[in-house]
Amino acid sequence: MTALTLSTSGAATLRADALVVGVAKDSGSKGLVVAPGAEAVDKAFDGKLAAVLETLGASGAEGEVTKLPAPSGLKVPVVIAVGLGPVPAKDDAYDTETLRRAAGNAARALKGAKKAGFALPTESVEDAGAVAEGALLGAYAFTAYQGGENKLAPKGAKSGKDAKLPLGEVALLGAKPRDKAFKAAAERALAVTEEINRARDLINTPPNDLYPESFAAVATAAGKEHGIKVQVLDEKALVKGGFGGLLGVGQGSTHGPRLVKLAYTHPKAEKTLALVGKGITYDSGGISLKPAGHNETMKCDMSGAAAVFAAVVSASRLGLRVNVTGWLALAENMPSGNATRPGDVLHMYSGKTVEVLNTDAEGRLVLADALTRASEEKPDAIVDVATLTGAMVLALGNRTFGVMANDDAFRTSIHEIAEEVGEASWPMPLPADLRKGMDSPTADIANMGERMGGGLVAGLFLQEFVGEGIAWAHLDIAGPAFHEGAPYGYTPKGGTGSAVRTLVRLAERTAAGDLG
């Protein structure tokens, strides 16, 4: 993992492999402006850093990274200038998400380096936390199957033995290392990003190595490490408990399903949050097999469970004054002679029956059982997270997740929290008229309804399994959970850890009593 330090050195005296500074576009002069934090670096360039960068073709645009040799006045050999976009209006600061992305761009450019100083704007605690988060997330690399000693790699793996390691240490400059608030911000950033990166590792792990039982083992080990109580229900326990949704989805696989409960408790907590994650470790579509070209990334269909797992561990590491219970609904959806067929009826944990019209609408089935079980404990609120529908991707694209809820105020709070931490989201409705499409002549409800508005139909299905009087929100992260394009900002190719930051901030706000 990449280390994080609040450096007591100045930019001119820091010894590292590189020094990162920010530059922005001045809309008035249409030239470059050196951002706060880089004054000493600019001085080393005789006040001509912006001019030198312009000569090299830098524009200050977001996402732009320019490397140049450092002058003799600095102890580092290389200066990296990252674009911050337009200069903020007078008296305004740089947006924290802009700083987060800039730090991520720089960290990605520093792959293979042992240490780099970040002299980006860090005058406020919020700015320092954003830069730390961006750098630590941007430094991420999944190297488990590229040789080296990694616990995730199978024994004897020898492919790609010269894998380039991520940046070894992030040193924040100008972040007041002796100030308690800045120390707390750094500790928070390190804890949360380490868990996001662990979630990314899980999402990126091939399905032949990550299946319900092995995922449960990872959760159990993390529970022991962080003082979280973990309970794992295997096939026998699921049969005894009547968890027909989990069993129906998982019965076609040689890897049996699991329901994992992670319970973090605080002795002074006044509120309890329940987080439910879809954990389909591989989704072939079952008998309703996915078409060619849609199977290759389906190891990511457990991203919701990975997010919930990371959020619960983060809450424990941060010692939040709130009880957080995570439910990982784990199954592998495979076609076989034992698999659930279209037309079968499942007896759910809630007592309801569900006619399965499409076995590729399996996420809602495992979530339904977990939502019912979570509701039994009467939490103050439930949030489920899932890569649930392609319809949500069509509606909102690849970078934005949808937020649905049975309470408008709660939905608004989740949306605002997501925007605050830099995760793009959008509030979506649950139109009552779409419920009729799931009426079944055979069972209490079908797992499919109208094709148009499919993401909303899925939300309406889940709502049927939430306990009465409990505030509930559903996050459909099908778009941003797995990134197939080129990396950008602090977002890597592959698993992203989408929704973790939103869940952690929700827990923090709940602990502080900000959600009523």
PDB file of C-alpha atoms in Angstrom, residues 251-403:
ATOM      1  CA  GLN A 251     -28.073 -23.449  -7.050  1.00  0.00           C
ATOM      2  CA  GLY A 252     -26.677 -23.675 -10.579  1.00  0.00           C
ATOM      3  CA  SER A 253     -23.069 -23.257  -9.405  1.00  0.00           C
ATOM      4  CA  THR A 254     -20.613 -25.627  -7.773  1.00  0.00           C
ATOM      5  CA  HIS A 255     -19.771 -22.711  -5.461  1.00  0.00           C
ATOM      6  CA  GLY A 256     -22.634 -22.440  -2.991  1.00  0.00           C
ATOM      7  CA  PRO A 257     -24.122 -19.095  -1.888  1.00  0.00           C
ATOM      8  CA  ARG A 258     -23.393 -17.303   1.378  1.00  0.00           C
ATOM      9  CA  LEU A 259     -25.018 -14.551   3.435  1.00  0.00           C
ATOM     10  CA  VAL A 260     -22.387 -12.696   5.437  1.00  0.00           C
ATOM     11  CA  LYS A 261     -23.226 -10.352   8.296  1.00  0.00           C
ATOM     12  CA  LEU A 262     -20.586  -7.876   9.494  1.00  0.00           C
ATOM     13  CA  ALA A 263     -21.514  -5.951  12.629  1.00  0.00           C
ATOM     14  CA  TYR A 264     -19.510  -2.958  13.815  1.00  0.00           C
ATOM     15  CA  THR A 265     -20.843  -1.561  17.084  1.00  0.00           C
ATOM     16  CA  HIS A 266     -19.905   1.472  19.170  1.00  0.00           C
ATOM     17  CA  PRO A 267     -20.746   1.519  22.900  1.00  0.00           C
ATOM     18  CA  LYS A 268     -22.100   5.082  22.685  1.00  0.00           C
ATOM     19  CA  ALA A 269     -23.939   4.727  19.356  1.00  0.00           C
ATOM     20  CA  GLU A 270     -27.492   6.055  19.203  1.00  0.00           C
ATOM     21  CA  LYS A 271     -28.262   5.068  15.605  1.00  0.00           C
ATOM     22  CA  THR A 272     -27.866   1.930  13.495  1.00  0.00           C
ATOM     23  CA  LEU A 273     -27.281   1.780   9.753  1.00  0.00           C
ATOM     24  CA  ALA A 274     -27.759  -1.404   7.751  1.00  0.00           C
ATOM     25  CA  LEU A 275     -25.885  -1.685   4.454  1.00  0.00           C
ATOM     26  CA  VAL A 276     -26.807  -4.431   1.985  1.00  0.00           C
ATOM     27  CA  GLY A 277     -24.580  -5.348  -0.953  1.00  0.00           C
ATOM     28  CA  LYS A 278     -25.212  -7.413  -4.058  1.00  0.00           C
ATOM     29  CA  GLY A 279     -22.426  -9.964  -4.278  1.00  0.00           C
ATOM     30  CA  ILE A 280     -22.777 -11.968  -7.475  1.00  0.00           C
ATOM     31  CA  THR A 281     -19.169 -13.103  -7.782  1.00  0.00           C
ATOM     32  CA  TYR A 282     -19.794 -14.070 -11.393  1.00  0.00           C
ATOM     33  CA  ASP A 283     -22.922 -13.501 -13.448  1.00  0.00           C
ATOM     34  CA  SER A 284     -23.354 -15.607 -16.557  1.00  0.00           C
ATOM     35  CA  GLY A 285     -27.042 -14.746 -16.638  1.00  0.00           C
ATOM     36  CA  GLY A 286     -27.916 -18.297 -15.628  1.00  0.00           C
ATOM     37  CA  ILE A 287     -30.267 -20.127 -18.002  1.00  0.00           C
ATOM     38  CA  SER A 288     -31.131 -16.711 -19.473  1.00  0.00           C
ATOM     39  CA  LEU A 289     -27.522 -16.626 -20.669  1.00  0.00           C
ATOM     40  CA  LYS A 290     -25.948 -13.270 -21.442  1.00  0.00           C
ATOM     41  CA  PRO A 291     -25.079 -12.709 -25.127  1.00  0.00           C
ATOM     42  CA  ALA A 292     -21.499 -12.818 -26.387  1.00  0.00           C
ATOM     43  CA  GLY A 293     -19.532  -9.747 -25.375  1.00  0.00           C
ATOM     44  CA  HIS A 294     -21.407  -9.252 -22.099  1.00  0.00           C
ATOM     45  CA  ASN A 295     -19.744 -11.936 -19.956  1.00  0.00           C
ATOM     46  CA  GLU A 296     -16.134 -10.800 -19.859  1.00  0.00           C
ATOM     47  CA  THR A 297     -16.461  -8.244 -17.050  1.00  0.00           C
ATOM     48  CA  MET A 298     -19.077 -10.019 -14.969  1.00  0.00           C
ATOM     49  CA  LYS A 299     -16.624 -10.653 -12.148  1.00  0.00           C
ATOM     50  CA  CYS A 300     -17.555  -7.085 -11.170  1.00  0.00           C
ATOM     51  CA  ASP A 301     -21.131  -8.013 -10.269  1.00  0.00           C
ATOM     52  CA  MET A 302     -20.120  -8.210  -6.599  1.00  0.00           C
ATOM     53  CA  SER A 303     -19.104  -4.534  -6.510  1.00  0.00           C
ATOM     54  CA  GLY A 304     -22.023  -3.642  -4.231  1.00  0.00           C
ATOM     55  CA  ALA A 305     -20.944  -6.212  -1.648  1.00  0.00           C
ATOM     56  CA  ALA A 306     -17.348  -4.999  -1.933  1.00  0.00           C
ATOM     57  CA  ALA A 307     -18.520  -1.429  -1.267  1.00  0.00           C
ATOM     58  CA  VAL A 308     -20.531  -2.477   1.787  1.00  0.00           C
ATOM     59  CA  PHE A 309     -17.612  -4.525   3.124  1.00  0.00           C
ATOM     60  CA  ALA A 310     -15.226  -1.583   2.682  1.00  0.00           C
ATOM     61  CA  ALA A 311     -17.646   0.844   4.326  1.00  0.00           C
ATOM     62  CA  VAL A 312     -18.141  -1.305   7.436  1.00  0.00           C
ATOM     63  CA  VAL A 313     -14.394  -1.797   7.885  1.00  0.00           C
ATOM     64  CA  SER A 314     -13.825   1.930   7.351  1.00  0.00           C
ATOM     65  CA  ALA A 315     -16.400   2.758  10.028  1.00  0.00           C
ATOM     66  CA  SER A 316     -14.572   0.474  12.437  1.00  0.00           C
ATOM     67  CA  ARG A 317     -11.148   1.913  11.619  1.00  0.00           C
ATOM     68  CA  LEU A 318     -12.476   5.441  12.109  1.00  0.00           C
ATOM     69  CA  GLY A 319     -14.205   4.505  15.366  1.00  0.00           C
ATOM     70  CA  LEU A 320     -17.460   6.148  14.305  1.00  0.00           C
ATOM     71  CA  ARG A 321     -20.123   6.604  16.974  1.00  0.00           C
ATOM     72  CA  VAL A 322     -22.742   4.655  15.062  1.00  0.00           C
ATOM     73  CA  ASN A 323     -23.587   0.979  14.665  1.00  0.00           C
ATOM     74  CA  VAL A 324     -23.043  -0.206  11.088  1.00  0.00           C
ATOM     75  CA  THR A 325     -24.162  -3.644   9.973  1.00  0.00           C
ATOM     76  CA  GLY A 326     -23.205  -4.940   6.555  1.00  0.00           C
ATOM     77  CA  TRP A 327     -24.993  -7.740   4.728  1.00  0.00           C
ATOM     78  CA  LEU A 328     -23.147  -9.382   1.827  1.00  0.00           C
ATOM     79  CA  ALA A 329     -25.545 -11.385  -0.368  1.00  0.00           C
ATOM     80  CA  LEU A 330     -23.081 -13.686  -2.139  1.00  0.00           C
ATOM     81  CA  ALA A 331     -23.838 -16.128  -4.970  1.00  0.00           C
ATOM     82  CA  GLU A 332     -22.511 -17.234  -8.339  1.00  0.00           C
ATOM     83  CA  ASN A 333     -25.118 -17.216 -11.129  1.00  0.00           C
ATOM     84  CA  MET A 334     -24.359 -20.130 -13.440  1.00  0.00           C
ATOM     85  CA  PRO A 335     -26.296 -22.310 -15.932  1.00  0.00           C
ATOM     86  CA  SER A 336     -26.401 -26.031 -15.204  1.00  0.00           C
ATOM     87  CA  GLY A 337     -28.803 -28.902 -14.771  1.00  0.00           C
ATOM     88  CA  ASN A 338     -29.450 -27.639 -11.257  1.00  0.00           C
ATOM     89  CA  ALA A 339     -29.970 -23.988 -12.179  1.00  0.00           C
ATOM     90  CA  THR A 340     -33.202 -22.083 -11.633  1.00  0.00           C
ATOM     91  CA  ARG A 341     -35.298 -21.978 -14.826  1.00  0.00           C
ATOM     92  CA  PRO A 342     -37.428 -19.143 -16.205  1.00  0.00           C
ATOM     93  CA  GLY A 343     -40.884 -19.961 -14.890  1.00  0.00           C
ATOM     94  CA  ASP A 344     -39.705 -21.377 -11.565  1.00  0.00           C
ATOM     95  CA  VAL A 345     -41.167 -19.954  -8.356  1.00  0.00           C
ATOM     96  CA  LEU A 346     -38.896 -19.180  -5.408  1.00  0.00           C
ATOM     97  CA  HIS A 347     -40.022 -19.056  -1.780  1.00  0.00           C
ATOM     98  CA  MET A 348     -38.251 -16.007  -0.352  1.00  0.00           C
ATOM     99  CA  TYR A 349     -37.048 -15.448   3.202  1.00  0.00           C
ATOM    100  CA  SER A 350     -39.835 -12.890   3.648  1.00  0.00           C
ATOM    101  CA  GLY A 351     -42.482 -15.531   2.977  1.00  0.00           C
ATOM    102  CA  LYS A 352     -43.392 -14.083  -0.415  1.00  0.00           C
ATOM    103  CA  THR A 353     -43.167 -16.134  -3.589  1.00  0.00           C
ATOM    104  CA  VAL A 354     -41.416 -14.837  -6.712  1.00  0.00           C
ATOM    105  CA  GLU A 355     -41.914 -16.078 -10.256  1.00  0.00           C
ATOM    106  CA  VAL A 356     -38.572 -15.950 -12.048  1.00  0.00           C
ATOM    107  CA  LEU A 357     -39.185 -14.735 -15.579  1.00  0.00           C
ATOM    108  CA  ASN A 358     -35.516 -13.996 -16.278  1.00  0.00           C
ATOM    109  CA  THR A 359     -32.644 -15.635 -14.417  1.00  0.00           C
ATOM    110  CA  ASP A 360     -30.404 -12.701 -15.388  1.00  0.00           C
ATOM    111  CA  ALA A 361     -32.480 -10.493 -13.072  1.00  0.00           C
ATOM    112  CA  GLU A 362     -30.835 -12.311 -10.173  1.00  0.00           C
ATOM    113  CA  GLY A 363     -29.370  -9.451  -8.154  1.00  0.00           C
ATOM    114  CA  ARG A 364     -32.761  -8.353  -6.903  1.00  0.00           C
ATOM    115  CA  LEU A 365     -33.440 -11.886  -5.695  1.00  0.00           C
ATOM    116  CA  VAL A 366     -30.389 -12.140  -3.435  1.00  0.00           C
ATOM    117  CA  LEU A 367     -30.877  -8.556  -2.251  1.00  0.00           C
ATOM    118  CA  ALA A 368     -34.513  -9.255  -1.393  1.00  0.00           C
ATOM    119  CA  ASP A 369     -33.545 -11.953   1.096  1.00  0.00           C
ATOM    120  CA  ALA A 370     -30.817  -9.772   2.599  1.00  0.00           C
ATOM    121  CA  LEU A 371     -33.125  -6.736   2.849  1.00  0.00           C
ATOM    122  CA  THR A 372     -35.733  -8.770   4.696  1.00  0.00           C
ATOM    123  CA  ARG A 373     -33.131 -10.152   7.092  1.00  0.00           C
ATOM    124  CA  ALA A 374     -31.638  -6.683   7.658  1.00  0.00           C
ATOM    125  CA  SER A 375     -35.111  -5.259   8.325  1.00  0.00           C
ATOM    126  CA  GLU A 376     -35.682  -7.758  11.149  1.00  0.00           C
ATOM    127  CA  GLU A 377     -33.076  -5.944  13.237  1.00  0.00           C
ATOM    128  CA  LYS A 378     -35.030  -2.662  13.006  1.00  0.00           C
ATOM    129  CA  PRO A 379     -32.175  -0.356  11.898  1.00  0.00           C
ATOM    130  CA  ASP A 380     -32.785   3.369  11.604  1.00  0.00           C
ATOM    131  CA  ALA A 381     -32.051   3.183   7.874  1.00  0.00           C
ATOM    132  CA  ILE A 382     -31.094   0.667   5.193  1.00  0.00           C
ATOM    133  CA  VAL A 383     -29.037   1.395   2.087  1.00  0.00           C
ATOM    134  CA  ASP A 384     -28.485  -1.272  -0.543  1.00  0.00           C
ATOM    135  CA  VAL A 385     -25.782  -1.033  -3.189  1.00  0.00           C
ATOM    136  CA  ALA A 386     -25.800  -3.030  -6.397  1.00  0.00           C
ATOM    137  CA  THR A 387     -24.652  -3.268  -9.983  1.00  0.00           C
ATOM    138  CA  LEU A 388     -28.283  -3.963 -10.670  1.00  0.00           C
ATOM    139  CA  THR A 389     -29.479  -2.909 -14.127  1.00  0.00           C
ATOM    140  CA  GLY A 390     -28.188  -2.073 -17.570  1.00  0.00           C
ATOM    141  CA  ALA A 391     -31.162   0.264 -17.775  1.00  0.00           C
ATOM    142  CA  MET A 392     -29.516   2.566 -15.221  1.00  0.00           C
ATOM    143  CA  VAL A 393     -26.389   2.725 -17.352  1.00  0.00           C
ATOM    144  CA  LEU A 394     -28.517   3.687 -20.360  1.00  0.00           C
ATOM    145  CA  ALA A 395     -30.195   6.388 -18.289  1.00  0.00           C
ATOM    146  CA  LEU A 396     -27.186   7.890 -16.496  1.00  0.00           C
ATOM    147  CA  GLY A 397     -24.072   6.723 -18.330  1.00  0.00           C
ATOM    148  CA  ASN A 398     -20.920   5.107 -17.009  1.00  0.00           C
ATOM    149  CA  ARG A 399     -19.946   7.590 -14.301  1.00  0.00           C
ATOM    150  CA  THR A 400     -23.162   8.308 -12.400  1.00  0.00           C
ATOM    151  CA  PHE A 401     -25.157   6.049 -10.094  1.00  0.00           C
ATOM    152  CA  GLY A 402     -28.880   6.275  -9.487  1.00  0.00           C
ATOM    153  CA  VAL A 403     -30.435   6.858  -6.074  1.00  0.00           C
TER     154      VAL A 403
END
